Short mmCIF file of C-alpha atoms in Angstrom, two decimals:
data_model
loop_
_atom_site.label_atom_id
_atom_site.label_comp_id
_atom_site.label_asym_id
_atom_site.label_seq_id
_atom_site.Cartn_x
_atom_site.Cartn_y
_atom_site.Cartn_z
CA MET A 1 0.00 0.00 0.00
CA SER A 2 1.19 3.50 -0.79
CA GLU A 3 0.00 6.94 -1.80
CA ALA A 4 -0.99 7.06 -5.48
CA LYS A 5 0.55 9.65 -7.83
CA LEU A 6 -1.42 11.21 -10.68
CA LYS A 7 -0.22 10.31 -14.16
CA VAL A 8 -1.95 11.41 -17.38
CA ILE A 9 -0.74 10.28 -20.81
CA LEU A 10 -2.22 11.25 -24.18
CA ILE A 11 -1.78 7.88 -25.86
CA LYS A 12 -3.53 8.53 -29.19
CA HIS A 13 -5.33 11.28 -31.04
CA THR A 14 -6.74 11.97 -34.49
CA PRO A 15 -3.81 12.68 -36.84
CA ASN A 16 -3.68 16.34 -37.91
CA PRO A 17 -6.79 17.11 -35.85
CA GLU A 18 -7.18 20.68 -37.06
CA GLU A 19 -7.02 19.64 -40.72
CA ILE A 20 -9.79 17.10 -40.09
CA VAL A 21 -11.92 19.79 -38.46
CA ALA A 22 -11.33 22.18 -41.37
CA MET A 23 -12.17 19.49 -43.93
CA ALA A 24 -15.39 18.54 -42.14
CA ALA A 25 -16.48 22.18 -41.99
CA LYS A 26 -15.59 23.09 -45.57
CA LEU A 27 -17.23 19.98 -46.98
CA CYS A 28 -20.59 21.42 -45.89
CA TYR A 29 -20.18 24.34 -48.30
CA SER A 30 -17.81 23.09 -51.02
CA PRO A 31 -18.79 21.67 -54.44
CA SER A 32 -15.37 19.95 -54.66
CA ASP A 33 -15.02 16.18 -54.45
CA ILE A 34 -13.36 14.67 -51.39
CA GLU A 35 -9.88 14.24 -52.89
CA ALA A 36 -9.75 17.78 -54.26
CA LEU A 37 -10.96 19.19 -50.96
CA LYS A 38 -8.38 17.15 -49.06
CA GLU A 39 -5.57 18.53 -51.23
CA LYS A 40 -6.74 22.12 -50.70
CA ILE A 41 -6.89 21.64 -46.93
CA GLU A 42 -3.44 20.07 -46.71
CA ALA A 43 -1.87 22.77 -48.90
CA LYS A 44 -2.91 25.66 -46.64
CA ASP A 45 -2.51 26.50 -42.97
CA GLN A 46 -5.97 26.07 -41.42
CA LYS A 47 -5.27 28.04 -38.23
CA ALA A 48 -7.33 31.10 -39.14
CA PHE A 49 -10.25 29.02 -40.41
CA VAL A 50 -10.44 26.83 -37.30
CA GLU A 51 -10.19 29.93 -35.09
CA LYS A 52 -13.14 31.38 -37.00
CA LEU A 53 -15.17 28.20 -36.48
CA VAL A 54 -14.63 28.32 -32.73
CA LYS A 55 -15.43 32.05 -32.59
CA MET A 56 -18.65 31.50 -34.56
CA GLY A 57 -19.66 28.64 -32.29
CA HIS A 58 -19.80 26.24 -35.26
CA MET A 59 -18.77 23.30 -33.10
CA SER A 60 -20.05 20.15 -34.83
CA PRO A 61 -16.98 19.82 -37.14
CA ILE A 62 -14.78 19.83 -34.03
CA GLU A 63 -16.34 16.53 -32.96
CA HIS A 64 -14.38 14.75 -35.72
CA SER A 65 -11.14 15.02 -33.73
CA SER A 66 -10.80 12.67 -30.77
CA PHE A 67 -8.24 12.16 -28.02
CA THR A 68 -7.48 9.10 -25.87
CA PHE A 69 -5.89 9.40 -22.44
CA ALA A 70 -4.47 6.81 -20.07
CA ILE A 71 -4.94 7.99 -16.49
CA GLU A 72 -3.72 6.48 -13.24
CA GLY A 73 -3.30 7.65 -9.69
CA ILE A 74 -6.85 8.94 -9.31
CA SER A 75 -9.33 7.81 -6.69
CA ARG A 76 -12.59 5.98 -7.26
CA ALA A 77 -14.25 9.16 -6.00
CA CYS A 78 -12.66 11.03 -8.91
CA SER A 79 -13.54 8.41 -11.52
CA HIS A 80 -17.19 8.50 -10.39
CA GLN A 81 -17.22 12.21 -11.28
CA LEU A 82 -15.39 11.65 -14.55
CA VAL A 83 -17.83 9.09 -15.95
CA ARG A 84 -20.71 11.54 -15.53
CA HIS A 85 -19.42 13.08 -18.76
CA ARG A 86 -21.45 10.75 -20.93
CA LEU A 87 -20.20 11.77 -24.39
CA ALA A 88 -17.03 9.76 -23.90
CA SER A 89 -15.75 6.18 -23.83
CA TYR A 90 -14.26 4.61 -20.71
CA SER A 91 -12.38 1.43 -19.86
CA GLN A 92 -11.64 1.17 -16.14
CA GLN A 93 -9.58 -1.27 -14.11
CA SER A 94 -11.98 -3.71 -12.48
CA GLN A 95 -12.01 -4.41 -8.75
CA ARG A 96 -13.75 -7.67 -9.60
CA TYR A 97 -11.18 -9.13 -11.97
CA VAL A 98 -8.14 -7.49 -10.37
CA SER A 99 -7.41 -8.61 -6.82
CA GLU A 100 -6.27 -6.06 -4.23
CA GLU A 101 -4.76 -8.65 -1.87
CA THR A 102 -1.21 -7.42 -2.39
CA GLY A 103 -2.26 -3.92 -1.34
CA PHE A 104 -4.29 -1.12 -2.90
CA ASP A 105 -2.81 2.34 -3.42
CA TYR A 106 -4.87 5.34 -2.39
CA VAL A 107 -5.23 9.10 -2.83
CA ILE A 108 -4.85 11.40 0.18
CA PRO A 109 -6.66 14.77 -0.03
CA PRO A 110 -4.10 17.61 0.34
CA ILE A 111 -5.88 19.20 3.30
CA ILE A 112 -5.63 15.89 5.17
CA LYS A 113 -2.04 15.29 4.07
CA GLU A 114 -0.98 18.65 5.52
CA ASP A 115 -2.23 17.69 9.00
CA LYS A 116 0.01 15.07 10.61
CA GLU A 117 -2.69 13.75 12.93
CA LEU A 118 -5.34 13.51 10.20
CA LYS A 119 -2.87 11.90 7.81
CA ARG A 120 -1.94 9.27 10.38
CA TYR A 121 -5.63 8.59 11.10
CA PHE A 122 -6.39 8.40 7.36
CA GLU A 123 -3.55 5.98 6.64
CA GLY A 124 -4.58 3.87 9.61
CA PHE A 125 -8.05 3.52 8.14
CA MET A 126 -6.57 2.50 4.77
CA SER A 127 -4.52 -0.16 6.52
CA GLU A 128 -7.58 -1.49 8.35
CA ALA A 129 -9.55 -1.59 5.09
CA GLN A 130 -6.75 -3.64 3.53
CA LYS A 131 -6.73 -6.09 6.45
CA THR A 132 -10.50 -6.45 6.27
CA TYR A 133 -10.40 -7.00 2.51
CA ASN A 134 -7.73 -9.69 2.84
CA HIS A 135 -9.58 -11.38 5.73
CA ILE A 136 -12.81 -11.57 3.71
CA VAL A 137 -10.99 -13.01 0.68
CA LYS A 138 -9.26 -15.58 2.88
CA LYS A 139 -12.51 -16.71 4.53
CA LEU A 140 -14.33 -16.85 1.19
CA ASN A 141 -11.50 -18.94 -0.25
CA GLU A 142 -11.90 -21.37 2.63
CA LYS A 143 -15.55 -21.70 1.65
CA GLY A 144 -14.50 -22.54 -1.91
CA VAL A 145 -15.31 -19.07 -3.25
CA LYS A 146 -12.24 -17.91 -5.15
CA GLY A 147 -10.98 -15.52 -7.82
CA GLU A 148 -13.42 -12.95 -9.14
CA SER A 149 -16.23 -14.42 -7.07
CA ALA A 150 -14.33 -13.57 -3.88
CA ASN A 151 -13.05 -10.23 -5.17
CA GLN A 152 -16.49 -8.98 -6.14
CA ASP A 153 -17.75 -9.27 -2.57
CA ALA A 154 -14.57 -8.30 -0.74
CA ARG A 155 -14.36 -5.03 -2.73
CA PHE A 156 -17.36 -3.68 -0.83
CA VAL A 157 -15.01 -2.64 1.98
CA LEU A 158 -12.62 -0.71 -0.27
CA PRO A 159 -12.81 3.07 0.25
CA ASN A 160 -13.48 5.85 -2.27
CA ALA A 161 -9.81 6.76 -1.83
CA ALA A 162 -8.70 3.52 -3.53
CA GLU A 163 -6.64 4.26 -6.64
CA THR A 164 -7.96 3.33 -10.06
CA LYS A 165 -6.70 3.36 -13.64
CA ILE A 166 -8.84 4.34 -16.61
CA ILE A 167 -8.60 4.97 -20.35
CA VAL A 168 -10.75 7.83 -21.62
CA THR A 169 -11.62 8.89 -25.15
CA MET A 170 -13.41 12.19 -25.86
CA ASN A 171 -13.92 14.21 -29.00
CA ALA A 172 -12.59 17.77 -29.02
CA ARG A 173 -15.99 19.38 -28.54
CA GLU A 174 -16.71 17.33 -25.44
CA LEU A 175 -13.21 18.07 -24.14
CA LEU A 176 -13.89 21.81 -24.45
CA HIS A 177 -17.03 21.31 -22.36
CA PHE A 178 -15.14 19.09 -19.90
CA PHE A 179 -12.43 21.71 -19.40
CA ARG A 180 -15.06 24.42 -18.97
CA MET A 181 -16.64 22.44 -16.14
CA ARG A 182 -13.69 20.72 -14.49
CA CYS A 183 -10.91 23.33 -14.70
CA CYS A 184 -13.21 25.62 -12.72
CA ASN A 185 -12.23 26.45 -9.13
CA ARG A 186 -15.63 25.14 -8.09
CA ALA A 187 -14.74 21.66 -9.35
CA GLN A 188 -13.41 19.17 -6.80
CA TRP A 189 -9.63 19.54 -6.45
CA GLU A 190 -8.72 16.08 -7.75
CA ILE A 191 -10.67 16.12 -11.00
CA ARG A 192 -9.58 19.73 -11.56
CA ARG A 193 -5.93 18.71 -11.25
CA MET A 194 -6.50 15.86 -13.69
CA ALA A 195 -8.36 18.11 -16.16
CA GLU A 196 -5.53 20.65 -16.07
CA GLU A 197 -3.01 17.93 -16.98
CA MET A 198 -5.23 16.77 -19.85
CA LEU A 199 -5.52 20.34 -21.12
CA LYS A 200 -1.74 20.80 -21.15
CA LEU A 201 -1.38 17.71 -23.34
CA VAL A 202 -4.05 18.56 -25.93
CA LYS A 203 -2.79 22.12 -26.27
CA LYS A 204 0.48 20.71 -27.57
CA THR A 205 -1.21 18.69 -30.32
CA SER A 206 -4.09 21.05 -31.17
CA PRO A 207 -3.15 24.57 -30.09
CA VAL A 208 -5.81 26.25 -32.22
CA ILE A 209 -8.78 24.14 -31.11
CA PHE A 210 -7.82 24.45 -27.45
CA GLU A 211 -6.36 27.96 -27.52
CA LYS A 212 -9.14 29.37 -25.32
CA ALA A 213 -9.97 26.16 -23.45
CA GLY A 214 -10.29 26.25 -19.70
CA PRO A 215 -12.80 27.28 -17.04
CA GLY A 216 -15.91 29.15 -18.13
CA CYS A 217 -14.82 32.49 -16.65
CA LEU A 218 -11.79 33.04 -18.91
CA TYR A 219 -13.57 35.13 -21.54
CA ALA A 220 -17.00 35.71 -19.99
CA PRO A 221 -18.60 36.36 -16.61
CA CYS A 222 -18.45 33.44 -14.18
CA PRO A 223 -21.14 30.90 -15.15
CA GLU A 224 -21.51 29.82 -11.52
CA GLY A 225 -23.50 32.94 -10.67
CA GLU A 226 -23.96 33.38 -6.92
CA TYR A 227 -21.75 30.32 -6.35
CA THR A 228 -18.71 31.96 -7.96
CA CYS A 229 -15.35 31.48 -6.27
CA GLY A 230 -14.82 35.23 -6.61
CA LYS A 231 -11.33 34.79 -8.06
CA ILE A 232 -11.79 35.53 -11.77
CA ALA A 233 -8.71 37.79 -11.91
CA GLU A 234 -6.54 35.08 -10.34
CA VAL A 235 -7.91 32.38 -12.64
CA ARG A 236 -7.33 34.48 -15.76
CA LYS A 237 -3.79 35.28 -14.64
CA LYS A 238 -3.15 31.57 -14.13
CA TYR A 239 -4.13 30.94 -17.77
CA GLY A 240 -2.11 33.89 -19.05
CA ILE A 241 -5.08 36.12 -19.83
CA LYS A 242 -4.87 39.82 -19.02
#
């Protein structure tokens, strides 16, 4: 058992994502055949055109670019929030097929980690959960219940803090929405930290599409209304916006 560390990897994405977006958009209005249109798109920098699409709010062509992330070191509490974004595909490590007998890793909230007494209490609880899990598996094995059949019942004692691994695929339009929601200061700290890492990665591959990506207050009033964090100036400074 040990504290889990966040790791986010962009493992695959649509090749030349901004060219695909431009081609999808221009096809709607072009009399050219596919091959001729493809040649025109590839021969010209599409930065200005894609910027115009985003500015106009013509977002459906942006759905043709997709991005796949491998994520580890997040808690089950975080993954439960993540999968609420339904326009995405998920493959998550199973607590039924993967035994935790050798020890599950876990995520410690920063505010607990900073307090020595709370951290010790928290880690003690994790240790007790592990002992209980192993005891249940052992007793079930003695009854002839083994493998996934034992795991699926023993996992009921595992905490929300237990680390999980997940592969996530989203199209660019859904990612823009995801960043708007989850990079916000009002989002829970763990999913916000994960979203910020995802944003850094996609900006490297698709700087035009994600140029203005981030929380909803970057270029407009805070969408949280009376629930605003009240830190718009700080948030904009963080994202390099004056």
